[in-house]
mmCIF file of C-alpha atoms in Angstrom:
data_model
loop_
_atom_site.group_PDB
_atom_site.id
_atom_site.type_symbol
_atom_site.label_atom_id
_atom_site.label_comp_id
_atom_site.label_asym_id
_atom_site.label_seq_id
_atom_site.Cartn_x
_atom_site.Cartn_y
_atom_site.Cartn_z
ATOM 1 C CA MET D 1 112.448 74.539 121.059
ATOM 2 C CA ILE D 2 115.694 75.528 119.298
ATOM 3 C CA ALA D 3 115.559 72.387 117.141
ATOM 4 C CA HIS D 4 112.209 73.474 115.751
ATOM 5 C CA SER D 5 113.221 77.129 115.306
ATOM 6 C CA LEU D 6 115.539 76.669 112.319
ATOM 7 C CA PRO D 7 112.998 74.949 110.024
ATOM 8 C CA ILE D 8 110.401 77.567 110.956
ATOM 9 C CA LEU D 9 112.838 80.345 110.116
ATOM 10 C CA VAL D 10 113.835 78.673 106.830
ATOM 11 C CA ALA D 11 110.170 78.168 105.867
ATOM 12 C CA ALA D 12 109.363 81.819 106.645
ATOM 13 C CA VAL D 13 112.368 83.057 104.660
ATOM 14 C CA ALA D 14 111.340 80.816 101.747
ATOM 15 C CA ALA D 15 107.821 82.289 101.736
ATOM 16 C CA PHE D 16 109.264 85.796 101.830
ATOM 17 C CA LEU D 17 111.684 85.117 98.959
ATOM 18 C CA ILE D 18 108.960 83.465 96.874
ATOM 19 C CA GLY D 19 106.935 86.651 97.345
ATOM 20 C CA ALA D 20 109.862 88.784 96.213
ATOM 21 C CA LEU D 21 109.994 86.747 93.001
ATOM 22 C CA TRP D 22 106.202 86.381 92.594
ATOM 23 C CA TYR D 23 105.554 90.117 92.770
ATOM 24 C CA SER D 24 108.645 91.074 90.766
ATOM 25 C CA PRO D 25 108.656 92.215 87.134
ATOM 26 C CA VAL D 26 109.920 88.737 86.230
ATOM 27 C CA LEU D 27 106.537 87.217 87.129
ATOM 28 C CA PHE D 28 103.393 89.086 88.180
ATOM 29 C CA ALA D 29 104.264 92.666 89.211
ATOM 30 C CA LYS D 30 102.775 94.362 86.170
ATOM 31 C CA ALA D 31 99.656 92.186 86.109
ATOM 32 C CA TRP D 32 99.148 92.643 89.867
ATOM 33 C CA VAL D 33 99.492 96.440 89.670
ATOM 34 C CA ARG D 34 97.124 96.550 86.690
ATOM 35 C CA ALA D 35 94.598 94.190 88.332
ATOM 36 C CA ASN D 36 94.514 96.304 91.485
ATOM 37 C CA GLY D 37 94.312 99.552 89.530
ATOM 38 C CA TYR D 38 97.212 101.140 91.409
ATOM 39 C CA THR D 39 98.303 104.571 90.281
ATOM 40 C CA PRO D 40 101.939 105.714 90.312
ATOM 41 C CA GLU D 41 101.077 107.800 93.397
ATOM 42 C CA LYS D 42 99.617 104.789 95.206
ATOM 43 C CA LEU D 43 102.698 102.727 94.322
ATOM 44 C CA ALA D 44 104.960 105.467 95.682
ATOM 45 C CA ALA D 45 102.984 105.539 98.941
ATOM 46 C CA MET D 46 103.185 101.749 99.182
ATOM 47 C CA GLN D 47 106.953 101.870 98.611
ATOM 48 C CA ALA D 48 107.301 104.467 101.365
ATOM 49 C CA ASN D 49 105.708 101.998 103.810
ATOM 50 C CA ALA D 50 107.360 98.884 102.383
ATOM 51 C CA GLY D 51 109.588 98.285 105.406
ATOM 52 C CA ARG D 52 106.614 98.018 107.739
ATOM 53 C CA ALA D 53 104.763 95.781 105.273
ATOM 54 C CA TYR D 54 107.785 93.507 104.831
ATOM 55 C CA GLY D 55 108.306 93.238 108.577
ATOM 56 C CA GLY D 56 104.655 92.468 109.220
ATOM 57 C CA SER D 57 104.612 89.902 106.429
ATOM 58 C CA PHE D 58 107.675 88.170 107.835
ATOM 59 C CA VAL D 59 106.100 87.947 111.290
ATOM 60 C CA ALA D 60 102.971 86.484 109.684
ATOM 61 C CA PHE D 61 105.117 83.911 107.847
ATOM 62 C CA LEU D 62 106.784 82.949 111.131
ATOM 63 C CA VAL D 63 103.368 82.410 112.719
ATOM 64 C CA MET D 64 102.141 80.355 109.743
ATOM 65 C CA ALA D 65 105.287 78.244 109.686
ATOM 66 C CA SER D 66 105.046 77.657 113.435
ATOM 67 C CA ILE D 67 101.444 76.497 113.285
ATOM 68 C CA LEU D 68 101.938 74.469 110.102
ATOM 69 C CA GLY D 69 104.961 72.789 111.687
ATOM 70 C CA LEU D 70 102.913 72.029 114.810
ATOM 71 C CA LEU D 71 100.143 70.554 112.665
ATOM 72 C CA LEU D 72 102.589 68.444 110.646
ATOM 73 C CA ARG D 73 104.184 67.061 113.811
ATOM 74 C CA HIS D 74 100.762 66.322 115.263
ATOM 75 C CA ILE D 75 99.622 64.318 112.226
ATOM 76 C CA GLY D 76 102.986 62.615 111.719
ATOM 77 C CA ALA D 77 103.849 64.156 108.355
ATOM 78 C CA ASP D 78 107.571 63.472 108.197
ATOM 79 C CA SER D 79 108.606 63.815 104.580
ATOM 80 C CA ILE D 80 108.851 66.499 101.939
ATOM 81 C CA ALA D 81 105.909 64.988 100.046
ATOM 82 C CA ASP D 82 103.721 64.698 103.152
ATOM 83 C CA GLY D 83 104.559 68.256 104.190
ATOM 84 C CA ALA D 84 103.901 69.651 100.723
ATOM 85 C CA GLY D 85 100.605 67.765 100.533
ATOM 86 C CA TRP D 86 99.437 69.088 103.889
ATOM 87 C CA GLY D 87 100.654 72.586 103.000
ATOM 88 C CA PHE D 88 98.480 72.353 99.891
ATOM 89 C CA HIS D 89 95.535 71.102 101.944
ATOM 90 C CA ALA D 90 95.963 73.934 104.450
ATOM 91 C CA TRP D 91 95.878 76.383 101.537
ATOM 92 C CA LEU D 92 92.858 74.671 99.981
ATOM 93 C CA GLY D 93 90.903 74.408 103.218
ATOM 94 C CA PHE D 94 91.796 77.708 104.864
ATOM 95 C CA ALA D 95 93.708 80.297 102.834
ATOM 96 C CA LEU D 96 91.752 79.875 99.591
ATOM 97 C CA PRO D 97 88.263 80.074 101.135
ATOM 98 C CA ILE D 98 89.254 83.015 103.369
ATOM 99 C CA GLY D 99 90.748 84.900 100.437
ATOM 100 C CA PHE D 100 87.835 84.000 98.172
ATOM 101 C CA THR D 101 85.150 85.206 100.581
ATOM 102 C CA ALA D 102 87.121 88.393 101.310
ATOM 103 C CA ASN D 103 87.357 88.976 97.558
ATOM 104 C CA LEU D 104 83.592 88.532 97.143
ATOM 105 C CA TYR D 105 83.042 91.545 99.406
ATOM 106 C CA SER D 106 85.790 93.690 97.899
ATOM 107 C CA ASP D 107 85.896 95.667 94.713
ATOM 108 C CA LYS D 108 89.031 93.904 93.526
ATOM 109 C CA PRO D 109 88.868 92.011 90.242
ATOM 110 C CA ALA D 110 89.299 88.252 90.079
ATOM 111 C CA ALA D 111 92.743 88.667 88.494
ATOM 112 C CA ALA D 112 94.129 90.283 91.679
ATOM 113 C CA PHE D 113 92.656 87.493 93.797
ATOM 114 C CA LEU D 114 94.083 84.797 91.506
ATOM 115 C CA ILE D 115 97.592 86.278 91.603
ATOM 116 C CA ASP D 116 97.518 86.498 95.398
ATOM 117 C CA ALA D 117 95.928 83.049 95.822
ATOM 118 C CA GLY D 118 98.538 81.542 93.503
ATOM 119 C CA TYR D 119 101.300 82.996 95.639
ATOM 120 C CA GLN D 120 99.692 81.609 98.785
ATOM 121 C CA LEU D 121 99.360 78.187 97.158
ATOM 122 C CA VAL D 122 103.035 78.111 96.236
ATOM 123 C CA TYR D 123 104.439 79.352 99.526
ATOM 124 C CA MET D 124 102.189 77.210 101.721
ATOM 125 C CA THR D 125 103.140 74.117 99.725
ATOM 126 C CA VAL D 126 106.841 75.021 99.932
ATOM 127 C CA MET D 127 106.547 75.780 103.661
ATOM 128 C CA GLY D 128 104.931 72.379 104.169
ATOM 129 C CA ALA D 129 107.654 70.652 102.167
ATOM 130 C CA ILE D 130 110.402 72.319 104.204
ATOM 131 C CA LEU D 131 108.736 71.618 107.533
ATOM 132 C CA GLY D 132 107.720 68.056 106.634
ATOM 133 C CA GLY D 133 111.160 67.223 105.332
ATOM 134 C CA TRP D 134 112.746 68.581 108.489
ATOM 135 C CA GLN D 135 110.663 66.387 110.852
#
């Protein structure tokens, strides 16, 4: 159990840090705010609850990394390339369709969906690479 805990933790931290960069002014913060139509007041309210959102996100990343690691072990993916490939496939087969169908029923523009889906693509592929390489 302990042997599998470190790669899961590293994969979750990687996903979290990628998000910090992805949604920063360096990359997509301005486009994401604009695409979602957030007002300064909405942003202030979101910042007030950021700790809870960050904590919840990190727990979600731990769950994803745990299940992705379990899947990779089950199918025998034991390299960075195998893990990255299966992380991509997990995104393509699960995260992308779930996000896409949710977006169809929301009033969010495609740009917001594409920014979020791009982030999910990157972090799931990186998670897979970390977990596959650690096998």
